[in-house]
Amino acid sequence: MVVIEKFVELQSLKRMLNECAVKGRTVALVTGSGGVGKTTLLSNFSGYAESAGALVLSAAGAHSGQDRSLGMLLRLFRSVELEAGQEARIERLLTLPEGNSQGSSPSACAVDELTEILLEAADGRPLVLAVDDTQYADPASLHALLLILRRLASSPVVAVFTEWRIFSSKPPLVLAEFINQPYFHLLNLQPLSLDGVSGWLRRRRLGEATAEFLAPSFLAATGGSPLFLQVLFQDQRRAFHEREPGDVDSLSAMDAALKGTHFKVAVEACLHRWDPQLLDVARGLAVLGAPASADVLARLLDSEQRTVVEALDALAATGLLRSGWFSHQAARAAALSGLDGETLTALYERSALLLHSDGAVPSEVAERLVAAGGIAEDWSVDVLRNAAWQALREGNPGRAAEFLEVAHQACSDVRERAEVLGALARVLWLTKPTAVTSLLEPLCRSLQQGNLSVRDSVALSTFLAWQGRADEAALVLGQVDTRGDTCDLAGEAELALARQWIRWVVPFKGTDAADEASPAYRVEEAAERASWSDLVRSAEQVLQCCRIADALPVVVLSALLVLAFDDKLDEAQRWCETLGPEAEALQAVAWVAMLATVQGLVAVRRGDLIDAERHSRRALTVMPQHNWGAALGLPLSGLVHATTAMGRTDEAETLIKEALPEARRNPFWLHFLHARGRFYLENNRPYAALADFQTCGRLLGGTPLGHANFVSWRCDLAEAWLRLDDARSGKALLEEQLTRVNADDKRVRGRTLRIMAATLKQPARASMLREAVKVLLDSGDRLELALALADSSEAELECGRFAEFRLISHQAKRMAKMCGAEPLYWRLQNSGSVEEPGETPALRKTIHQFALLSDAERKVAALAAQGRSNREISQTLFITVSTVEQHLTKTYRKLGVSSRFGLPVELGLVGSADH
């Protein structure tokens, strides 16, 4: 026996043919896995033999002919044209009697006669017998052919067999017959190596660098199989020719894709042509969805473990499997092709049962259950719910929703069906609030039947209210109250915030959409009876217990808004920053949008136009307007307000024109009216602004929402009256505002003082503006501080205090630039002030020194520049007085000042330390 190395097999077969006239009979067995090139080698050799004058007879074993005795031998003789008499003799010798399709091999006389016919047909020429896929040949044909070869010992005959011995249970007839004979040659074909694949690609004119770059990916996808390599290359050929020379990026993209129709079709054809048990094992593995042990596959397929092991080894040898899994996703798809739906469903059901009994993780079992369409058993519902929770935590809400949908279909218990439906609604809402619309009616029916829990009822009410269905939402909460179910503290807090949400989205009394006898107004009245301080405590409780994966999203948004409207901006911002990473990780689009909206609202109230624009734009980008329902006024107002103050007039006007119709004139929509009024005011349209601000005042007047922290409409209405030269009306509103504003609300108080100063004459005007600046320095509102500084600089100039004018004007410009108020900055720049001090080397040095401060030093210095004492700073930042003193000492040294009175004024303008 001679084992021939790869790349020389064809030359070895040619040499056998050339030497058979002298040496006589020669037999070669070509082995190797499917797709390795056995058939191609045999075909190339047969072509060479024919061109060399040999008589070539060829045939192949096939599943379709495996049960027909002598079928392969008959095809072998029919592969060449013989004389009529010879054909008749062959038909007589190889045609079995009627009813003897499983007959034995021909008799000795018949074999002698068949041998004689071959020699007559060869007529002195070399004779080549080429038999492909010997493993599929019927035993009678193979046995007869081996007997013929025994009789051709001295004849110039070359017999070449190809075989892929997959299962050890099938005897290796050819190998057993000739292995000890000197005229026998074993040619073992192996897949291409990395160098072989690279060389194969170079021969396709891809170039040296491209071939070296792509070879590892092609090898990984095909296992080095020449067949699969060829079809995969065909799929990529167009991309290869379209790329620019040296375009590495396009090569990387092809490297990542490596997919196409030719490859899938080729794999599917091979799996169906090879042994059926290989197809069964491949399908079982594809259904399981991950590498599996032979024991698991054997139980799934109800097969012997040894057979499965050998099938896995065979598939790995073809290159379709690598490390127990498909080398290419197209191979998995090809394995499942051709299965009818009923069979595939049954296979998925069996795999789910098998994985569950083996204790597989819920997600693996759930994947099979989803593919099977669910199994109506209790354990399957539990598995699907657990898998949904796991998918949600892993940031795949879409998959979680799919699991819950199947769980709902498979569940037979009505209460559990209601629980699953409620969970499904919450998961769908995470990515698209409008997606829950179809579930609201079934949830309402479950509530009517008494099957919906209190928490799911609260969630249902918020979803209805989000869509503007405030009356239905109020009825839901009314039924919760009627049932009298007890709630823990967290449940009571969620219920209170849900009522507050309804209060925010219910249409105003007196508008077209309002019905003063509706349940929503009864809920509003109940909410009014609850104290605001209790609501703030509820908000803090809900936020402290919040986990996005199982929280009620609208309730949490309500909690954040309560903090923002209570002027607890730092707390609202901190919770947004705390919950943001979790929302991003979970791919919870609605959460990301809601948090961005709250951050935009906080930024507006801090006068940080850049952040306000960024957050509000993101809120409307990740979740378009039609998904915002009754809450659309919040993100839209933030973006209109920011773009207006930043001088982007065209963009703000476009937002106003393209805003959805005012179908729901609820309190949230007043935020948009307020922002639109600011746009009109800044664009010299005071009458239009007046109308919007008066609408805000009329609708909010006499309600608990009329306080300045919800919508500061009085100051803006007063400013509109002043633009219309009606100082009396404006001043009356401002005086009323001062009597209403809380002493701690320095933002509204400072703004009121700034606008009221315009009604006074000098020097009272300058004095009030200095007071406004003093108040706003501690408010954290950069924009209002910049406006107050700008007005104050002009007032100082009018009073002839030029030094104060230059200093305050510079401060105002720095603040305007800091918060992104470009129109204000250029107004100051063109007001006739001196050269911008920021352009001097001395100030550049100060800015450089300021950058040297650590975060902790900057926080302490900012509060010190605002006039806070060391003890106040320590209480604000939760550090010791000693630590405050140490940070200030280092800050003085870095900035080159001797005390807090020498700190740059810009430090005191950054707002709160947390911001």
mmCIF file with all atom_site columns, C-alpha atoms in Angstrom, residues 251-418:
data_model
loop_
_atom_site.group_PDB
_atom_site.id
_atom_site.type_symbol
_atom_site.label_atom_id
_atom_site.label_alt_id
_atom_site.label_comp_id
_atom_site.label_asym_id
_atom_site.label_entity_id
_atom_site.label_seq_id
_atom_site.pdbx_PDB_ins_code
_atom_site.Cartn_x
_atom_site.Cartn_y
_atom_site.Cartn_z
_atom_site.occupancy
_atom_site.B_iso_or_equiv
_atom_site.pdbx_formal_charge
_atom_site.auth_seq_id
_atom_site.auth_comp_id
_atom_site.auth_asym_id
_atom_site.auth_atom_id
_atom_site.pdbx_PDB_model_num
ATOM 1   C CA . LEU A 1 251 ? -12.148 43.881 2.356  1.00 0.00 ? 251 LEU A CA 1
ATOM 2   C CA . SER A 1 252 ? -12.925 43.967 6.063  1.00 0.00 ? 252 SER A CA 1
ATOM 3   C CA . ALA A 1 253 ? -16.621 44.260 5.289  1.00 0.00 ? 253 ALA A CA 1
ATOM 4   C CA . MET A 1 254 ? -16.472 41.252 2.960  1.00 0.00 ? 254 MET A CA 1
ATOM 5   C CA . ASP A 1 255 ? -14.431 39.404 5.529  1.00 0.00 ? 255 ASP A CA 1
ATOM 6   C CA . ALA A 1 256 ? -17.213 39.937 8.064  1.00 0.00 ? 256 ALA A CA 1
ATOM 7   C CA . ALA A 1 257 ? -20.038 39.017 5.699  1.00 0.00 ? 257 ALA A CA 1
ATOM 8   C CA . LEU A 1 258 ? -18.916 36.019 3.636  1.00 0.00 ? 258 LEU A CA 1
ATOM 9   C CA . LYS A 1 259 ? -22.419 35.005 2.748  1.00 0.00 ? 259 LYS A CA 1
ATOM 10  C CA . GLY A 1 260 ? -24.508 34.369 -0.297 1.00 0.00 ? 260 GLY A CA 1
ATOM 11  C CA . THR A 1 261 ? -27.000 32.155 -2.057 1.00 0.00 ? 261 THR A CA 1
ATOM 12  C CA . HIS A 1 262 ? -24.544 29.860 -3.839 1.00 0.00 ? 262 HIS A CA 1
ATOM 13  C CA . PHE A 1 263 ? -22.976 28.715 -0.604 1.00 0.00 ? 263 PHE A CA 1
ATOM 14  C CA . LYS A 1 264 ? -26.311 27.897 1.061  1.00 0.00 ? 264 LYS A CA 1
ATOM 15  C CA . VAL A 1 265 ? -27.574 26.022 -1.995 1.00 0.00 ? 265 VAL A CA 1
ATOM 16  C CA . ALA A 1 266 ? -24.376 24.007 -2.231 1.00 0.00 ? 266 ALA A CA 1
ATOM 17  C CA . VAL A 1 267 ? -24.489 23.009 1.429  1.00 0.00 ? 267 VAL A CA 1
ATOM 18  C CA . GLU A 1 268 ? -28.158 22.079 1.152  1.00 0.00 ? 268 GLU A CA 1
ATOM 19  C CA . ALA A 1 269 ? -27.476 19.938 -1.921 1.00 0.00 ? 269 ALA A CA 1
ATOM 20  C CA . CYS A 1 270 ? -24.593 18.148 -0.222 1.00 0.00 ? 270 CYS A CA 1
ATOM 21  C CA . LEU A 1 271 ? -26.551 17.402 2.939  1.00 0.00 ? 271 LEU A CA 1
ATOM 22  C CA . HIS A 1 272 ? -29.371 15.906 0.903  1.00 0.00 ? 272 HIS A CA 1
ATOM 23  C CA . ARG A 1 273 ? -26.949 13.912 -1.304 1.00 0.00 ? 273 ARG A CA 1
ATOM 24  C CA . TRP A 1 274 ? -24.867 12.544 1.534  1.00 0.00 ? 274 TRP A CA 1
ATOM 25  C CA . ASP A 1 275 ? -25.950 9.908  3.999  1.00 0.00 ? 275 ASP A CA 1
ATOM 26  C CA . PRO A 1 276 ? -29.433 10.704 5.438  1.00 0.00 ? 276 PRO A CA 1
ATOM 27  C CA . GLN A 1 277 ? -28.128 10.316 8.981  1.00 0.00 ? 277 GLN A CA 1
ATOM 28  C CA . LEU A 1 278 ? -25.749 13.243 8.408  1.00 0.00 ? 278 LEU A CA 1
ATOM 29  C CA . LEU A 1 279 ? -28.716 15.403 7.472  1.00 0.00 ? 279 LEU A CA 1
ATOM 30  C CA . ASP A 1 280 ? -30.617 14.251 10.558 1.00 0.00 ? 280 ASP A CA 1
ATOM 31  C CA . VAL A 1 281 ? -27.715 15.089 12.860 1.00 0.00 ? 281 VAL A CA 1
ATOM 32  C CA . ALA A 1 282 ? -27.168 18.453 11.178 1.00 0.00 ? 282 ALA A CA 1
ATOM 33  C CA . ARG A 1 283 ? -30.859 19.272 11.600 1.00 0.00 ? 283 ARG A CA 1
ATOM 34  C CA . GLY A 1 284 ? -30.824 18.196 15.225 1.00 0.00 ? 284 GLY A CA 1
ATOM 35  C CA . LEU A 1 285 ? -27.816 20.399 15.913 1.00 0.00 ? 285 LEU A CA 1
ATOM 36  C CA . ALA A 1 286 ? -29.426 23.334 14.083 1.00 0.00 ? 286 ALA A CA 1
ATOM 37  C CA . VAL A 1 287 ? -32.601 22.968 16.136 1.00 0.00 ? 287 VAL A CA 1
ATOM 38  C CA . LEU A 1 288 ? -30.683 22.844 19.420 1.00 0.00 ? 288 LEU A CA 1
ATOM 39  C CA . GLY A 1 289 ? -29.108 26.155 18.427 1.00 0.00 ? 289 GLY A CA 1
ATOM 40  C CA . ALA A 1 290 ? -25.715 25.586 20.063 1.00 0.00 ? 290 ALA A CA 1
ATOM 41  C CA . PRO A 1 291 ? -22.968 22.952 20.303 1.00 0.00 ? 291 PRO A CA 1
ATOM 42  C CA . ALA A 1 292 ? -24.412 19.862 21.935 1.00 0.00 ? 292 ALA A CA 1
ATOM 43  C CA . SER A 1 293 ? -23.063 16.543 23.180 1.00 0.00 ? 293 SER A CA 1
ATOM 44  C CA . ALA A 1 294 ? -23.585 13.352 21.231 1.00 0.00 ? 294 ALA A CA 1
ATOM 45  C CA . ASP A 1 295 ? -25.750 12.064 24.065 1.00 0.00 ? 295 ASP A CA 1
ATOM 46  C CA . VAL A 1 296 ? -28.177 14.982 23.765 1.00 0.00 ? 296 VAL A CA 1
ATOM 47  C CA . LEU A 1 297 ? -28.355 14.666 19.995 1.00 0.00 ? 297 LEU A CA 1
ATOM 48  C CA . ALA A 1 298 ? -28.866 10.911 20.210 1.00 0.00 ? 298 ALA A CA 1
ATOM 49  C CA . ARG A 1 299 ? -31.812 11.372 22.567 1.00 0.00 ? 299 ARG A CA 1
ATOM 50  C CA . LEU A 1 300 ? -33.262 14.131 20.421 1.00 0.00 ? 300 LEU A CA 1
ATOM 51  C CA . LEU A 1 301 ? -33.046 12.021 17.243 1.00 0.00 ? 301 LEU A CA 1
ATOM 52  C CA . ASP A 1 302 ? -33.783 8.699  18.966 1.00 0.00 ? 302 ASP A CA 1
ATOM 53  C CA . SER A 1 303 ? -30.559 7.324  17.511 1.00 0.00 ? 303 SER A CA 1
ATOM 54  C CA . GLU A 1 304 ? -27.521 5.400  18.710 1.00 0.00 ? 304 GLU A CA 1
ATOM 55  C CA . GLN A 1 305 ? -24.861 7.544  20.327 1.00 0.00 ? 305 GLN A CA 1
ATOM 56  C CA . ARG A 1 306 ? -22.070 5.919  18.301 1.00 0.00 ? 306 ARG A CA 1
ATOM 57  C CA . THR A 1 307 ? -23.858 6.816  15.073 1.00 0.00 ? 307 THR A CA 1
ATOM 58  C CA . VAL A 1 308 ? -24.229 10.434 16.196 1.00 0.00 ? 308 VAL A CA 1
ATOM 59  C CA . VAL A 1 309 ? -20.546 10.654 17.191 1.00 0.00 ? 309 VAL A CA 1
ATOM 60  C CA . GLU A 1 310 ? -19.459 9.379  13.798 1.00 0.00 ? 310 GLU A CA 1
ATOM 61  C CA . ALA A 1 311 ? -21.871 11.717 12.017 1.00 0.00 ? 311 ALA A CA 1
ATOM 62  C CA . LEU A 1 312 ? -20.521 14.720 13.946 1.00 0.00 ? 312 LEU A CA 1
ATOM 63  C CA . ASP A 1 313 ? -16.969 13.688 13.064 1.00 0.00 ? 313 ASP A CA 1
ATOM 64  C CA . ALA A 1 314 ? -17.944 13.342 9.414  1.00 0.00 ? 314 ALA A CA 1
ATOM 65  C CA . LEU A 1 315 ? -19.606 16.748 9.307  1.00 0.00 ? 315 LEU A CA 1
ATOM 66  C CA . ALA A 1 316 ? -16.567 18.291 10.968 1.00 0.00 ? 316 ALA A CA 1
ATOM 67  C CA . ALA A 1 317 ? -14.352 16.674 8.344  1.00 0.00 ? 317 ALA A CA 1
ATOM 68  C CA . THR A 1 318 ? -16.390 18.318 5.584  1.00 0.00 ? 318 THR A CA 1
ATOM 69  C CA . GLY A 1 319 ? -15.768 21.745 7.102  1.00 0.00 ? 319 GLY A CA 1
ATOM 70  C CA . LEU A 1 320 ? -19.437 22.348 7.916  1.00 0.00 ? 320 LEU A CA 1
ATOM 71  C CA . LEU A 1 321 ? -18.763 22.080 11.654 1.00 0.00 ? 321 LEU A CA 1
ATOM 72  C CA . ARG A 1 322 ? -16.031 23.658 13.714 1.00 0.00 ? 322 ARG A CA 1
ATOM 73  C CA . SER A 1 323 ? -15.738 23.097 17.462 1.00 0.00 ? 323 SER A CA 1
ATOM 74  C CA . GLY A 1 324 ? -19.106 21.380 17.458 1.00 0.00 ? 324 GLY A CA 1
ATOM 75  C CA . TRP A 1 325 ? -21.008 24.150 15.676 1.00 0.00 ? 325 TRP A CA 1
ATOM 76  C CA . PHE A 1 326 ? -21.664 25.276 12.127 1.00 0.00 ? 326 PHE A CA 1
ATOM 77  C CA . SER A 1 327 ? -18.730 27.065 10.551 1.00 0.00 ? 327 SER A CA 1
ATOM 78  C CA . HIS A 1 328 ? -21.090 29.353 8.671  1.00 0.00 ? 328 HIS A CA 1
ATOM 79  C CA . GLN A 1 329 ? -24.647 30.463 9.489  1.00 0.00 ? 329 GLN A CA 1
ATOM 80  C CA . ALA A 1 330 ? -25.713 29.580 5.964  1.00 0.00 ? 330 ALA A CA 1
ATOM 81  C CA . ALA A 1 331 ? -24.861 25.950 6.748  1.00 0.00 ? 331 ALA A CA 1
ATOM 82  C CA . ARG A 1 332 ? -27.316 25.974 9.654  1.00 0.00 ? 332 ARG A CA 1
ATOM 83  C CA . ALA A 1 333 ? -30.022 27.488 7.450  1.00 0.00 ? 333 ALA A CA 1
ATOM 84  C CA . ALA A 1 334 ? -29.323 24.894 4.770  1.00 0.00 ? 334 ALA A CA 1
ATOM 85  C CA . ALA A 1 335 ? -29.712 22.084 7.300  1.00 0.00 ? 335 ALA A CA 1
ATOM 86  C CA . LEU A 1 336 ? -33.223 23.256 8.175  1.00 0.00 ? 336 LEU A CA 1
ATOM 87  C CA . SER A 1 337 ? -34.272 23.816 4.559  1.00 0.00 ? 337 SER A CA 1
ATOM 88  C CA . GLY A 1 338 ? -36.755 21.341 3.169  1.00 0.00 ? 338 GLY A CA 1
ATOM 89  C CA . LEU A 1 339 ? -38.393 20.486 6.478  1.00 0.00 ? 339 LEU A CA 1
ATOM 90  C CA . ASP A 1 340 ? -42.156 20.871 6.490  1.00 0.00 ? 340 ASP A CA 1
ATOM 91  C CA . GLY A 1 341 ? -43.621 23.026 9.239  1.00 0.00 ? 341 GLY A CA 1
ATOM 92  C CA . GLU A 1 342 ? -45.175 20.158 11.189 1.00 0.00 ? 342 GLU A CA 1
ATOM 93  C CA . THR A 1 343 ? -41.964 18.155 11.321 1.00 0.00 ? 343 THR A CA 1
ATOM 94  C CA . LEU A 1 344 ? -39.887 21.178 12.262 1.00 0.00 ? 344 LEU A CA 1
ATOM 95  C CA . THR A 1 345 ? -42.325 22.139 15.017 1.00 0.00 ? 345 THR A CA 1
ATOM 96  C CA . ALA A 1 346 ? -42.214 18.620 16.442 1.00 0.00 ? 346 ALA A CA 1
ATOM 97  C CA . LEU A 1 347 ? -38.437 18.698 16.391 1.00 0.00 ? 347 LEU A CA 1
ATOM 98  C CA . TYR A 1 348 ? -38.368 22.019 18.248 1.00 0.00 ? 348 TYR A CA 1
ATOM 99  C CA . GLU A 1 349 ? -40.854 20.698 20.810 1.00 0.00 ? 349 GLU A CA 1
ATOM 100 C CA . ARG A 1 350 ? -38.694 17.635 21.461 1.00 0.00 ? 350 ARG A CA 1
ATOM 101 C CA . SER A 1 351 ? -35.579 19.786 21.775 1.00 0.00 ? 351 SER A CA 1
ATOM 102 C CA . ALA A 1 352 ? -37.317 22.097 24.266 1.00 0.00 ? 352 ALA A CA 1
ATOM 103 C CA . LEU A 1 353 ? -38.443 19.161 26.404 1.00 0.00 ? 353 LEU A CA 1
ATOM 104 C CA . LEU A 1 354 ? -34.990 17.626 26.229 1.00 0.00 ? 354 LEU A CA 1
ATOM 105 C CA . LEU A 1 355 ? -33.158 20.830 27.183 1.00 0.00 ? 355 LEU A CA 1
ATOM 106 C CA . HIS A 1 356 ? -35.595 21.524 29.994 1.00 0.00 ? 356 HIS A CA 1
ATOM 107 C CA . SER A 1 357 ? -35.179 18.027 31.442 1.00 0.00 ? 357 SER A CA 1
ATOM 108 C CA . ASP A 1 358 ? -31.399 18.477 31.274 1.00 0.00 ? 358 ASP A CA 1
ATOM 109 C CA . GLY A 1 359 ? -31.601 21.735 33.270 1.00 0.00 ? 359 GLY A CA 1
ATOM 110 C CA . ALA A 1 360 ? -30.592 24.092 30.462 1.00 0.00 ? 360 ALA A CA 1
ATOM 111 C CA . VAL A 1 361 ? -30.779 27.842 31.073 1.00 0.00 ? 361 VAL A CA 1
ATOM 112 C CA . PRO A 1 362 ? -34.252 29.306 30.389 1.00 0.00 ? 362 PRO A CA 1
ATOM 113 C CA . SER A 1 363 ? -33.166 31.304 27.341 1.00 0.00 ? 363 SER A CA 1
ATOM 114 C CA . GLU A 1 364 ? -31.990 28.174 25.490 1.00 0.00 ? 364 GLU A CA 1
ATOM 115 C CA . VAL A 1 365 ? -35.236 26.334 26.189 1.00 0.00 ? 365 VAL A CA 1
ATOM 116 C CA . ALA A 1 366 ? -37.302 29.416 25.356 1.00 0.00 ? 366 ALA A CA 1
ATOM 117 C CA . GLU A 1 367 ? -35.685 29.760 21.931 1.00 0.00 ? 367 GLU A CA 1
ATOM 118 C CA . ARG A 1 368 ? -36.926 26.274 21.080 1.00 0.00 ? 368 ARG A CA 1
ATOM 119 C CA . LEU A 1 369 ? -40.370 26.957 22.541 1.00 0.00 ? 369 LEU A CA 1
ATOM 120 C CA . VAL A 1 370 ? -40.733 30.086 20.432 1.00 0.00 ? 370 VAL A CA 1
ATOM 121 C CA . ALA A 1 371 ? -39.723 28.174 17.320 1.00 0.00 ? 371 ALA A CA 1
ATOM 122 C CA . ALA A 1 372 ? -42.298 25.501 18.191 1.00 0.00 ? 372 ALA A CA 1
ATOM 123 C CA . GLY A 1 373 ? -45.005 28.079 18.805 1.00 0.00 ? 373 GLY A CA 1
ATOM 124 C CA . GLY A 1 374 ? -45.234 27.204 22.493 1.00 0.00 ? 374 GLY A CA 1
ATOM 125 C CA . ILE A 1 375 ? -46.223 24.135 24.471 1.00 0.00 ? 375 ILE A CA 1
ATOM 126 C CA . ALA A 1 376 ? -49.383 24.318 26.552 1.00 0.00 ? 376 ALA A CA 1
ATOM 127 C CA . GLU A 1 377 ? -47.772 23.145 29.779 1.00 0.00 ? 377 GLU A CA 1
ATOM 128 C CA . ASP A 1 378 ? -47.153 25.006 33.033 1.00 0.00 ? 378 ASP A CA 1
ATOM 129 C CA . TRP A 1 379 ? -43.399 24.528 32.993 1.00 0.00 ? 379 TRP A CA 1
ATOM 130 C CA . SER A 1 380 ? -43.127 26.125 29.529 1.00 0.00 ? 380 SER A CA 1
ATOM 131 C CA . VAL A 1 381 ? -44.817 29.333 30.697 1.00 0.00 ? 381 VAL A CA 1
ATOM 132 C CA . ASP A 1 382 ? -42.425 29.604 33.657 1.00 0.00 ? 382 ASP A CA 1
ATOM 133 C CA . VAL A 1 383 ? -39.442 29.021 31.388 1.00 0.00 ? 383 VAL A CA 1
ATOM 134 C CA . LEU A 1 384 ? -40.601 31.654 28.894 1.00 0.00 ? 384 LEU A CA 1
ATOM 135 C CA . ARG A 1 385 ? -41.206 34.257 31.624 1.00 0.00 ? 385 ARG A CA 1
ATOM 136 C CA . ASN A 1 386 ? -37.781 33.625 33.161 1.00 0.00 ? 386 ASN A CA 1
ATOM 137 C CA . ALA A 1 387 ? -36.172 33.811 29.741 1.00 0.00 ? 387 ALA A CA 1
ATOM 138 C CA . ALA A 1 388 ? -37.957 37.098 29.049 1.00 0.00 ? 388 ALA A CA 1
ATOM 139 C CA . TRP A 1 389 ? -36.602 38.548 32.274 1.00 0.00 ? 389 TRP A CA 1
ATOM 140 C CA . GLN A 1 390 ? -33.099 37.353 31.359 1.00 0.00 ? 390 GLN A CA 1
ATOM 141 C CA . ALA A 1 391 ? -33.371 38.815 27.832 1.00 0.00 ? 391 ALA A CA 1
ATOM 142 C CA . LEU A 1 392 ? -34.538 42.113 29.263 1.00 0.00 ? 392 LEU A CA 1
ATOM 143 C CA . ARG A 1 393 ? -31.576 42.324 31.621 1.00 0.00 ? 393 ARG A CA 1
ATOM 144 C CA . GLU A 1 394 ? -29.267 41.537 28.714 1.00 0.00 ? 394 GLU A CA 1
ATOM 145 C CA . GLY A 1 395 ? -30.593 44.486 26.713 1.00 0.00 ? 395 GLY A CA 1
ATOM 146 C CA . ASN A 1 396 ? -32.848 42.630 24.283 1.00 0.00 ? 396 ASN A CA 1
ATOM 147 C CA . PRO A 1 397 ? -36.418 43.829 24.947 1.00 0.00 ? 397 PRO A CA 1
ATOM 148 C CA . GLY A 1 398 ? -37.560 42.664 21.521 1.00 0.00 ? 398 GLY A CA 1
ATOM 149 C CA . ARG A 1 399 ? -36.614 39.086 22.316 1.00 0.00 ? 399 ARG A CA 1
ATOM 150 C CA . ALA A 1 400 ? -38.192 39.391 25.771 1.00 0.00 ? 400 ALA A CA 1
ATOM 151 C CA . ALA A 1 401 ? -41.453 40.483 24.163 1.00 0.00 ? 401 ALA A CA 1
ATOM 152 C CA . GLU A 1 402 ? -41.335 37.497 21.810 1.00 0.00 ? 402 GLU A CA 1
ATOM 153 C CA . PHE A 1 403 ? -40.933 35.114 24.754 1.00 0.00 ? 403 PHE A CA 1
ATOM 154 C CA . LEU A 1 404 ? -43.838 36.722 26.605 1.00 0.00 ? 404 LEU A CA 1
ATOM 155 C CA . GLU A 1 405 ? -46.111 36.575 23.553 1.00 0.00 ? 405 GLU A CA 1
ATOM 156 C CA . VAL A 1 406 ? -45.570 32.822 23.288 1.00 0.00 ? 406 VAL A CA 1
ATOM 157 C CA . ALA A 1 407 ? -46.017 32.453 27.049 1.00 0.00 ? 407 ALA A CA 1
ATOM 158 C CA . HIS A 1 408 ? -49.351 34.272 26.816 1.00 0.00 ? 408 HIS A CA 1
ATOM 159 C CA . GLN A 1 409 ? -50.516 31.930 24.062 1.00 0.00 ? 409 GLN A CA 1
ATOM 160 C CA . ALA A 1 410 ? -49.424 28.828 25.973 1.00 0.00 ? 410 ALA A CA 1
ATOM 161 C CA . CYS A 1 411 ? -50.870 29.877 29.346 1.00 0.00 ? 411 CYS A CA 1
ATOM 162 C CA . SER A 1 412 ? -54.165 28.331 30.417 1.00 0.00 ? 412 SER A CA 1
ATOM 163 C CA . ASP A 1 413 ? -54.654 29.990 33.829 1.00 0.00 ? 413 ASP A CA 1
ATOM 164 C CA . VAL A 1 414 ? -56.597 33.256 33.417 1.00 0.00 ? 414 VAL A CA 1
ATOM 165 C CA . ARG A 1 415 ? -54.831 35.103 36.237 1.00 0.00 ? 415 ARG A CA 1
ATOM 166 C CA . GLU A 1 416 ? -51.424 34.126 34.987 1.00 0.00 ? 416 GLU A CA 1
ATOM 167 C CA . ARG A 1 417 ? -52.435 35.094 31.444 1.00 0.00 ? 417 ARG A CA 1
ATOM 168 C CA . ALA A 1 418 ? -53.292 38.555 32.791 1.00 0.00 ? 418 ALA A CA 1
#
